[in-house]
Short mmCIF file of C-alpha atoms in Angstrom, two decimals:
data_model
loop_
_atom_site.label_atom_id
_atom_site.label_comp_id
_atom_site.label_asym_id
_atom_site.label_seq_id
_atom_site.Cartn_x
_atom_site.Cartn_y
_atom_site.Cartn_z
CA UNK L 1 -133.92 -78.89 87.56
CA UNK L 2 -135.52 -74.75 86.91
CA UNK L 3 -131.90 -73.78 86.93
CA UNK L 4 -130.28 -75.89 84.27
CA UNK L 5 -133.80 -75.20 81.84
CA UNK L 6 -133.34 -71.30 82.04
CA UNK L 7 -129.21 -71.81 81.34
CA UNK L 8 -129.88 -74.09 78.15
CA UNK L 9 -133.13 -71.82 77.33
CA UNK L 10 -130.70 -68.29 77.52
CA UNK L 11 -128.18 -70.34 75.18
CA UNK L 12 -130.90 -71.02 72.78
CA UNK L 13 -131.95 -67.39 72.44
CA UNK L 14 -128.17 -66.30 72.15
CA UNK L 15 -127.63 -68.61 69.27
CA UNK L 16 -131.14 -67.11 67.75
CA UNK L 17 -129.83 -63.70 67.67
CA UNK L 18 -126.76 -64.79 66.69
CA UNK L 19 -128.32 -66.33 63.41
CA UNK L 20 -130.51 -63.52 62.90
CA UNK L 21 -127.85 -61.03 63.17
CA UNK L 22 -126.51 -58.79 60.87
CA UNK L 23 -123.17 -57.34 59.45
CA UNK L 24 -124.32 -53.81 59.77
CA UNK L 25 -124.86 -51.65 62.62
CA UNK L 26 -128.17 -51.13 63.18
CA UNK L 27 -129.35 -47.18 63.50
CA UNK L 28 -129.64 -46.18 66.97
CA UNK L 29 -133.57 -46.30 68.35
CA UNK L 30 -135.12 -43.95 71.26
CA UNK L 31 -135.71 -46.69 74.34
CA UNK L 32 -139.52 -46.20 74.22
CA UNK L 33 -139.13 -47.65 70.55
CA UNK L 34 -139.62 -51.15 70.14
CA UNK L 35 -136.02 -51.97 68.21
CA UNK L 36 -137.29 -55.43 66.87
CA UNK L 37 -140.06 -58.00 67.02
CA UNK L 38 -139.92 -60.00 69.90
CA UNK L 39 -137.79 -57.65 72.07
CA UNK L 40 -140.47 -57.99 75.23
CA UNK L 41 -140.30 -61.54 74.97
CA UNK L 42 -135.99 -61.78 75.14
CA UNK L 43 -136.19 -59.07 77.68
CA UNK L 44 -138.53 -61.08 80.32
CA UNK L 45 -136.79 -64.36 79.32
CA UNK L 46 -133.26 -62.04 80.39
CA UNK L 47 -135.06 -60.70 83.49
CA UNK L 48 -136.22 -64.45 84.70
CA UNK L 49 -132.39 -65.63 84.20
CA UNK L 50 -131.09 -62.65 86.69
CA UNK L 51 -134.41 -63.75 89.17
CA UNK L 52 -133.17 -67.68 88.81
CA UNK L 53 -129.08 -66.57 89.60
CA UNK L 54 -128.33 -67.54 86.20
CA UNK L 55 -126.40 -63.61 85.54
CA UNK L 56 -124.27 -65.16 82.94
CA UNK L 57 -127.14 -65.90 80.66
CA UNK L 58 -128.82 -62.34 81.50
CA UNK L 59 -125.53 -60.44 80.39
CA UNK L 60 -125.18 -62.64 77.10
CA UNK L 61 -129.07 -61.77 76.30
CA UNK L 62 -128.93 -58.10 77.11
CA UNK L 63 -125.21 -58.04 74.92
CA UNK L 64 -127.26 -59.35 72.50
CA UNK L 65 -130.16 -57.33 72.89
CA UNK L 66 -128.00 -53.73 73.20
CA UNK L 67 -126.62 -55.28 69.76
CA UNK L 68 -129.58 -55.17 68.42
CA UNK L 69 -131.10 -51.95 69.31
CA UNK L 70 -128.17 -50.09 70.70
CA UNK L 71 -130.20 -48.77 73.44
CA UNK L 72 -127.43 -48.13 75.93
CA UNK L 73 -129.17 -49.44 79.01
CA UNK L 74 -129.50 -53.26 77.83
CA UNK L 75 -125.57 -52.45 77.74
CA UNK L 76 -125.55 -51.25 81.08
CA UNK L 77 -127.32 -54.33 82.42
CA UNK L 78 -125.35 -56.75 80.68
CA UNK L 79 -122.44 -55.22 82.19
CA UNK L 80 -124.11 -55.19 85.46
CA UNK L 81 -124.90 -58.92 85.05
CA UNK L 82 -121.35 -59.15 84.59
CA UNK L 83 -119.89 -58.33 87.19
CA UNK L 84 -122.52 -60.39 89.52
CA UNK L 85 -121.19 -62.96 87.66
CA UNK L 86 -117.77 -61.90 88.63
CA UNK L 87 -116.60 -61.80 84.98
CA UNK L 88 -114.77 -58.99 85.88
CA UNK L 89 -111.60 -59.53 83.39
CA UNK L 90 -114.42 -59.63 80.54
CA UNK L 91 -115.86 -56.37 81.77
CA UNK L 92 -112.80 -54.34 81.74
CA UNK L 93 -111.89 -55.51 77.90
CA UNK L 94 -115.45 -54.51 76.94
CA UNK L 95 -115.20 -51.47 78.86
CA UNK L 96 -111.70 -50.74 77.04
CA UNK L 97 -113.39 -51.57 73.26
CA UNK L 98 -116.53 -49.53 74.00
CA UNK L 99 -115.15 -46.44 75.47
CA UNK L 100 -111.30 -46.64 74.43
CA UNK L 101 -109.72 -44.86 77.18
CA UNK L 102 -112.14 -41.97 77.39
CA UNK L 103 -114.09 -40.99 80.29
CA UNK L 104 -117.29 -39.17 78.26
CA UNK L 105 -119.77 -42.49 79.62
CA UNK L 106 -119.37 -42.15 82.94
CA UNK L 107 -121.50 -45.13 83.51
CA UNK L 108 -119.09 -47.55 81.42
CA UNK L 109 -115.99 -46.12 83.69
CA UNK L 110 -117.66 -46.94 86.72
CA UNK L 111 -118.52 -50.56 86.03
CA UNK L 112 -114.77 -50.60 85.08
CA UNK L 113 -113.75 -48.78 88.22
CA UNK L 114 -115.58 -51.64 89.98
CA UNK L 115 -114.15 -54.83 88.11
CA UNK L 116 -110.74 -53.78 88.56
CA UNK L 117 -111.19 -53.03 92.00
CA UNK L 118 -113.21 -56.45 92.34
CA UNK L 119 -109.81 -57.70 91.22
CA UNK L 120 -107.28 -56.33 93.22
CA UNK L 121 -106.06 -53.78 90.66
CA UNK L 122 -106.55 -51.24 93.76
CA UNK L 123 -104.28 -48.68 92.11
CA UNK L 124 -105.07 -49.01 88.62
CA UNK L 125 -109.12 -48.42 90.03
CA UNK L 126 -108.07 -45.88 92.37
CA UNK L 127 -106.22 -43.57 89.54
CA UNK L 128 -109.25 -43.49 87.06
CA UNK L 129 -112.19 -43.27 89.77
CA UNK L 130 -110.33 -39.88 91.28
CA UNK L 131 -110.00 -38.72 87.32
CA UNK L 132 -113.76 -39.73 86.82
CA UNK L 133 -114.36 -37.83 90.29
CA UNK L 134 -112.42 -35.02 89.31
CA UNK L 135 -114.23 -34.84 86.08
CA UNK L 136 -117.55 -35.16 86.77
CA UNK L 137 -118.04 -33.82 90.19
CA UNK L 138 -120.36 -36.20 91.45
CA UNK L 139 -121.03 -37.42 94.36
CA UNK L 140 -121.07 -41.25 93.56
CA UNK L 141 -117.90 -41.20 92.14
CA UNK L 142 -116.55 -39.34 95.16
CA UNK L 143 -117.96 -42.07 97.12
CA UNK L 144 -116.43 -44.75 94.26
CA UNK L 145 -113.12 -43.18 95.12
CA UNK L 146 -113.49 -42.98 98.61
CA UNK L 147 -114.33 -46.55 98.82
CA UNK L 148 -111.20 -47.75 96.95
CA UNK L 149 -109.00 -45.52 99.65
CA UNK L 150 -110.29 -47.17 102.66
CA UNK L 151 -109.68 -50.64 101.05
CA UNK L 152 -106.01 -48.95 100.49
CA UNK L 153 -106.36 -48.14 104.12
CA UNK L 154 -105.83 -44.44 103.15
CA UNK L 155 -108.42 -43.00 105.33
CA UNK L 156 -107.38 -39.77 105.35
CA UNK L 157 -107.58 -39.58 101.38
CA UNK L 158 -110.92 -41.88 101.61
CA UNK L 159 -112.18 -38.97 104.12
CA UNK L 160 -111.22 -36.06 101.88
CA UNK L 161 -113.67 -38.24 98.67
CA UNK L 162 -115.99 -38.50 101.40
CA UNK L 163 -116.42 -35.21 102.58
CA UNK L 164 -116.51 -34.08 98.87
CA UNK L 165 -119.06 -36.18 98.53
CA UNK L 166 -121.42 -34.82 101.21
CA UNK L 167 -121.19 -31.73 100.77
CA UNK L 168 -123.05 -32.03 97.53
CA UNK L 169 -126.33 -33.01 99.44
CA UNK L 170 -125.22 -33.51 102.80
CA UNK L 171 -125.76 -37.16 102.83
CA UNK L 172 -126.59 -39.06 105.79
CA UNK L 173 -125.36 -42.56 104.86
CA UNK L 174 -122.04 -40.40 103.63
CA UNK L 175 -121.64 -38.84 106.82
CA UNK L 176 -122.19 -41.92 108.60
CA UNK L 177 -119.18 -43.30 106.82
CA UNK L 178 -116.99 -40.38 107.51
CA UNK L 179 -118.11 -40.92 111.16
CA UNK L 180 -116.84 -43.80 111.66
CA UNK L 181 -113.49 -43.65 109.53
CA UNK L 182 -113.11 -40.89 112.26
CA UNK L 183 -113.76 -42.52 115.15
CA UNK L 184 -112.26 -46.10 114.50
CA UNK L 185 -109.75 -45.58 112.18
CA UNK L 186 -108.06 -42.17 112.58
CA UNK L 187 -109.32 -42.01 116.18
CA UNK L 188 -110.54 -38.84 115.99
CA UNK L 189 -113.04 -39.31 118.29
CA UNK L 190 -114.10 -35.36 118.77
CA UNK L 191 -114.25 -34.91 115.23
CA UNK L 192 -116.19 -37.51 114.37
CA UNK L 193 -118.88 -36.37 117.39
CA UNK L 194 -118.52 -32.50 115.89
CA UNK L 195 -119.40 -34.02 112.20
CA UNK L 196 -122.35 -35.66 113.39
CA UNK L 197 -123.80 -32.91 115.94
CA UNK L 198 -123.37 -30.62 113.54
CA UNK L 199 -125.72 -32.45 110.88
CA UNK L 200 -128.41 -33.11 113.56
CA UNK L 201 -127.92 -29.26 114.68
CA UNK L 202 -128.91 -28.36 110.85
CA UNK L 203 -130.67 -31.35 109.30
CA UNK L 204 -131.61 -33.18 112.37
CA UNK L 205 -131.14 -36.06 114.13
CA UNK L 206 -132.30 -39.13 112.04
CA UNK L 207 -132.45 -42.27 113.25
CA UNK L 208 -129.09 -43.58 111.41
CA UNK L 209 -127.46 -40.33 113.01
CA UNK L 210 -129.43 -40.39 116.35
CA UNK L 211 -127.91 -43.99 116.78
CA UNK L 212 -124.24 -43.66 115.33
CA UNK L 213 -124.40 -41.20 118.04
CA UNK L 214 -125.46 -42.91 120.61
CA UNK L 215 -122.99 -45.48 120.28
CA UNK L 216 -119.78 -43.56 120.46
CA UNK L 217 -121.50 -41.83 123.58
CA UNK L 218 -122.00 -44.99 124.81
CA UNK L 219 -118.32 -46.34 124.04
CA UNK L 220 -117.25 -42.49 125.49
CA UNK L 221 -119.54 -43.42 128.89
CA UNK L 222 -120.81 -39.95 127.85
CA UNK L 223 -124.02 -40.16 130.15
CA UNK L 224 -125.33 -36.70 129.28
CA UNK L 225 -124.58 -37.01 125.53
CA UNK L 226 -126.30 -40.30 125.87
CA UNK L 227 -129.28 -38.77 127.24
CA UNK L 228 -129.61 -35.53 124.62
CA UNK L 229 -129.22 -38.22 121.67
CA UNK L 230 -132.16 -40.51 123.34
CA UNK L 231 -134.42 -37.14 123.96
CA UNK L 232 -133.70 -35.97 120.29
CA UNK L 233 -134.60 -39.89 118.88
CA UNK L 234 -137.87 -39.87 120.81
CA UNK L 235 -139.11 -36.46 119.11
CA UNK L 236 -139.05 -39.12 115.41
CA UNK L 237 -139.32 -42.39 116.96
CA UNK L 238 -141.58 -42.27 120.70
CA UNK L 239 -141.07 -45.88 121.16
CA UNK L 240 -141.36 -47.33 124.81
CA UNK L 241 -137.61 -49.05 124.36
CA UNK L 242 -136.34 -45.14 123.91
CA UNK L 243 -138.69 -43.75 126.55
CA UNK L 244 -137.13 -46.80 128.92
CA UNK L 245 -133.76 -45.45 128.42
CA UNK L 246 -134.56 -41.68 128.71
CA UNK L 247 -135.91 -42.90 132.34
CA UNK L 248 -133.41 -45.38 133.03
CA UNK L 249 -130.50 -42.45 132.29
CA UNK L 250 -132.41 -39.67 134.29
CA UNK L 251 -132.68 -42.19 137.44
CA UNK L 252 -129.05 -43.32 137.59
CA UNK L 253 -128.39 -39.16 137.75
CA UNK L 254 -130.96 -38.61 139.72
CA UNK L 255 -132.70 -35.90 138.41
CA UNK L 256 -136.02 -36.36 138.98
CA UNK L 257 -137.55 -32.93 138.43
CA UNK L 258 -136.02 -33.14 134.91
CA UNK L 259 -137.57 -36.92 135.01
CA UNK L 260 -140.68 -35.47 136.26
CA UNK L 261 -140.81 -32.76 133.34
CA UNK L 262 -140.47 -35.33 130.74
CA UNK L 263 -143.15 -38.27 131.57
CA UNK L 264 -145.29 -35.10 131.99
CA UNK L 265 -144.86 -33.66 128.52
CA UNK L 266 -144.81 -37.22 126.96
CA UNK L 267 -147.11 -39.06 128.88
CA UNK L 268 -144.22 -41.99 128.62
CA UNK L 269 -144.66 -43.96 131.66
CA UNK L 270 -147.67 -42.62 133.96
CA UNK L 271 -147.08 -45.11 136.37
CA UNK L 272 -143.26 -44.21 137.13
CA UNK L 273 -144.72 -40.70 137.42
CA UNK L 274 -147.29 -41.54 139.81
CA UNK L 275 -144.39 -42.61 142.00
CA UNK L 276 -142.50 -39.83 141.62
CA UNK L 277 -145.43 -37.94 142.92
CA UNK L 278 -145.85 -40.03 146.12
CA UNK L 279 -142.41 -40.04 146.52
CA UNK L 280 -142.03 -36.46 146.30
CA UNK L 281 -145.28 -35.64 148.68
CA UNK L 282 -147.13 -34.15 145.48
CA UNK L 283 -150.39 -36.00 146.47
CA UNK L 284 -152.29 -33.49 144.34
CA UNK L 285 -150.99 -34.62 141.15
CA UNK L 286 -150.91 -38.19 142.83
CA UNK L 287 -154.35 -38.09 143.12
CA UNK L 288 -155.29 -36.72 139.67
CA UNK L 289 -153.11 -39.24 137.64
CA UNK L 290 -154.63 -42.19 139.34
CA UNK L 291 -157.88 -41.07 138.63
CA UNK L 292 -156.74 -40.76 134.95
CA UNK L 293 -155.13 -44.05 135.50
CA UNK L 294 -158.37 -45.88 136.17
CA UNK L 295 -160.87 -44.18 134.01
CA UNK L 296 -158.61 -45.28 130.90
CA UNK L 297 -157.21 -48.80 132.41
CA UNK L 298 -160.38 -49.83 135.11
CA UNK L 299 -157.71 -51.30 137.47
CA UNK L 300 -159.34 -50.49 140.81
CA UNK L 301 -156.30 -50.93 142.58
CA UNK L 302 -155.98 -46.64 140.84
CA UNK L 303 -159.09 -45.88 142.26
CA UNK L 304 -157.83 -46.35 145.60
CA UNK L 305 -154.87 -44.70 145.05
CA UNK L 306 -156.86 -41.92 143.65
CA UNK L 307 -158.96 -41.88 147.18
CA UNK L 308 -155.85 -41.77 149.94
CA UNK L 309 -154.01 -38.91 147.85
CA UNK L 310 -157.03 -36.94 147.04
CA UNK L 311 -157.16 -37.72 151.01
CA UNK L 312 -153.56 -36.88 151.24
CA UNK L 313 -153.52 -33.66 149.48
CA UNK L 314 -156.38 -31.97 151.40
CA UNK L 315 -154.58 -32.34 154.83
CA UNK L 316 -156.47 -31.05 158.00
CA UNK L 317 -158.42 -29.09 155.95
CA UNK L 318 -160.62 -31.34 154.24
CA UNK L 319 -164.47 -31.19 153.33
CA UNK L 320 -167.06 -32.95 154.30
CA UNK L 321 -167.81 -33.62 150.61
CA UNK L 322 -164.33 -34.77 149.61
CA UNK L 323 -164.35 -36.95 153.04
CA UNK L 324 -167.61 -38.84 151.97
CA UNK L 325 -166.34 -39.30 148.29
CA UNK L 326 -163.08 -40.82 149.42
CA UNK L 327 -164.83 -42.76 152.45
CA UNK L 328 -167.16 -44.28 149.06
CA UNK L 329 -164.59 -44.76 146.36
CA UNK L 330 -161.96 -46.84 149.56
CA UNK L 331 -165.20 -48.46 150.31
CA UNK L 332 -165.72 -49.64 146.71
CA UNK L 333 -162.04 -50.83 146.46
CA UNK L 334 -162.02 -52.69 150.04
CA UNK L 335 -165.65 -54.43 148.74
CA UNK L 336 -163.83 -55.28 145.25
CA UNK L 337 -159.98 -56.48 146.57
CA UNK L 338 -160.61 -57.32 150.32
CA UNK L 339 -157.13 -55.29 150.63
CA UNK L 340 -155.97 -54.56 153.98
CA UNK L 341 -154.09 -51.56 152.86
CA UNK L 342 -156.69 -49.89 151.65
CA UNK L 343 -159.13 -51.40 154.69
CA UNK L 344 -157.27 -50.38 157.06
CA UNK L 345 -157.16 -46.87 155.68
CA UNK L 346 -161.25 -46.71 155.33
CA UNK L 347 -161.04 -47.91 159.05
CA UNK L 348 -158.63 -45.23 160.43
CA UNK L 349 -160.41 -42.18 158.33
CA UNK L 350 -163.93 -43.38 159.84
CA UNK L 351 -162.74 -43.71 162.90
CA UNK L 352 -160.15 -40.36 162.94
CA UNK L 353 -163.06 -37.95 161.37
CA UNK L 354 -165.63 -39.70 163.76
CA UNK L 355 -167.82 -40.78 161.22
CA UNK L 356 -168.69 -44.02 162.52
CA UNK L 357 -165.89 -45.42 164.85
CA UNK L 358 -167.34 -48.77 165.27
CA UNK L 359 -167.71 -49.44 162.04
CA UNK L 360 -164.06 -48.17 161.45
CA UNK L 361 -163.17 -50.67 163.88
CA UNK L 362 -164.67 -53.66 162.75
CA UNK L 363 -162.41 -52.98 159.76
CA UNK L 364 -159.33 -52.72 161.35
CA UNK L 365 -160.27 -56.04 163.44
CA UNK L 366 -160.93 -57.86 159.78
CA UNK L 367 -156.89 -56.63 158.56
CA UNK L 368 -155.51 -57.76 162.46
CA UNK L 369 -156.35 -61.35 161.69
CA UNK L 370 -154.15 -61.06 158.80
CA UNK L 371 -151.54 -59.10 160.82
CA UNK L 372 -151.65 -59.09 163.97
CA UNK L 373 -148.15 -57.63 164.73
CA UNK L 374 -148.88 -54.62 162.42
CA UNK L 375 -147.89 -51.62 164.36
CA UNK L 376 -150.29 -49.97 162.27
CA UNK L 377 -153.26 -51.75 162.29
CA UNK L 378 -152.70 -51.85 166.03
CA UNK L 379 -152.35 -48.13 166.13
CA UNK L 380 -155.44 -47.42 164.02
CA UNK L 381 -157.47 -50.12 166.72
CA UNK L 382 -156.01 -48.54 169.75
CA UNK L 383 -157.19 -44.97 168.05
CA UNK L 384 -160.83 -45.96 167.58
CA UNK L 385 -160.82 -47.05 171.70
CA UNK L 386 -159.68 -43.32 172.46
CA UNK L 387 -162.03 -41.80 169.97
CA UNK L 388 -164.77 -44.09 172.33
CA UNK L 389 -163.33 -42.65 175.33
CA UNK L 390 -161.90 -45.65 176.48
CA UNK L 391 -158.43 -44.89 177.44
CA UNK L 392 -157.03 -48.08 179.23
CA UNK L 393 -157.99 -50.26 176.63
CA UNK L 394 -155.89 -48.02 174.00
CA UNK L 395 -153.14 -47.64 176.16
CA UNK L 396 -153.04 -51.57 176.63
CA UNK L 397 -152.79 -51.61 172.85
CA UNK L 398 -150.41 -48.90 172.55
CA UNK L 399 -147.76 -50.80 175.30
CA UNK L 400 -147.40 -53.22 172.84
CA UNK L 401 -147.37 -50.91 169.72
CA UNK L 402 -144.13 -49.16 170.64
CA UNK L 403 -142.43 -52.34 170.99
CA UNK L 404 -143.42 -53.04 167.21
CA UNK L 405 -141.05 -51.92 164.13
CA UNK L 406 -143.06 -49.09 163.26
CA UNK L 407 -143.75 -47.82 166.47
CA UNK L 408 -141.64 -45.00 166.52
CA UNK L 409 -143.27 -43.41 163.66
CA UNK L 410 -144.40 -39.59 164.56
CA UNK L 411 -148.20 -40.50 164.12
CA UNK L 412 -147.92 -43.62 166.21
CA UNK L 413 -146.47 -41.10 168.89
CA UNK L 414 -148.72 -38.43 168.57
CA UNK L 415 -151.72 -41.12 169.14
CA UNK L 416 -149.89 -42.40 172.37
CA UNK L 417 -149.12 -38.48 173.79
CA UNK L 418 -152.59 -38.61 173.50
CA UNK L 419 -153.80 -41.72 175.04
CA UNK L 420 -151.29 -40.63 177.97
CA UNK L 421 -152.94 -37.34 178.66
CA UNK L 422 -156.10 -38.71 178.68
CA UNK L 423 -155.09 -41.21 180.95
CA UNK L 424 -153.63 -38.07 183.12
CA UNK L 425 -157.22 -36.35 182.70
CA UNK L 426 -158.75 -39.46 183.59
CA UNK L 427 -156.60 -40.24 186.95
CA UNK L 428 -157.13 -36.64 187.83
CA UNK L 429 -160.85 -36.29 187.80
CA UNK L 430 -161.16 -39.55 189.68
CA UNK L 431 -158.72 -37.66 192.35
CA UNK L 432 -161.24 -35.24 192.81
CA UNK L 433 -163.82 -37.31 193.17
CA UNK L 434 -161.96 -38.92 196.42
#
């Protein structure tokens, strides 16, 4: 209903123009000046016709606006709407009648080229486009000529005109077209990459160009190239998706040092960085990062990790204040989570440093309720008996420990040997008494 209304109304407006027109040609008027009463109203109806897709009616209205005012912008708008309405032959005739074959009004000629191209009169369109480009040396005209060469599948010539347009202002959209033609149509893959990489070195790597390079490097299975581009892209778009790609590539290359450096500099994935610190036994950094993650998130699991890696980073030189702080934090974690991992660790520390051996053994007995066949939990319990000088009880538990998975752990074997030495000393002393 609405389209029909505006079609009819456009016809009424056109007829009004016809009735109100005069035979003499009006004097050209400055674009900012009103040419006749009601000009603004007619413009609104023309624009509305465009909005509802009535390009034929809009073209007619703008043509009448041009006739009445001689304002060129109305003429150009009329021709553009004729193209939208697919009135290509009409555009060609109208431009010919207005220009008389002259190239002086480049805008008019461009409309004719587009119309000829749409009519598949590619040779005519190309010859005209080349003449116009040679005359104006405008980047847009070089692009117009290249588009026709592409339609004709004359890719080398298309590339030539694209390059002429590109050197005007190093437009990345033009470069992207050039790269596609080089890579896909001319199979000059190295040249496509060279053009793109050169542009990035001079002008930086925009999203468009970076993504084009990513597509090419991915197709070529060039892992180093992909990594390089993703890192450049990350500098302008610090998204999690791009960071994830970088992490995946470093992991694929097993280049964990560079991955660690990237994560430290970018802060893109602190959880992965924490795991790298742990795997590399860099417990000091692991403790500091776990503390930061705890303060940021409030996740008590990070507090537990901070305590464990703070303890591991100190080694045998741990001071009493640091030891007590570790114990305090682990007690807090165990109270909240009841996690056997932290409970065993807490119990073992209390036993090993003889802070409170019996309390430590209580923690160990509690975790053994959930897993009574754990070599590590049983080792902790046996070590408690050793610290209480009950070596026979410890030795009895260790007999079972060495048969379980993890029973050959160096720490466990160290404890086994300590208990054996304890029993040997005990038996020796017992023998002397006899």
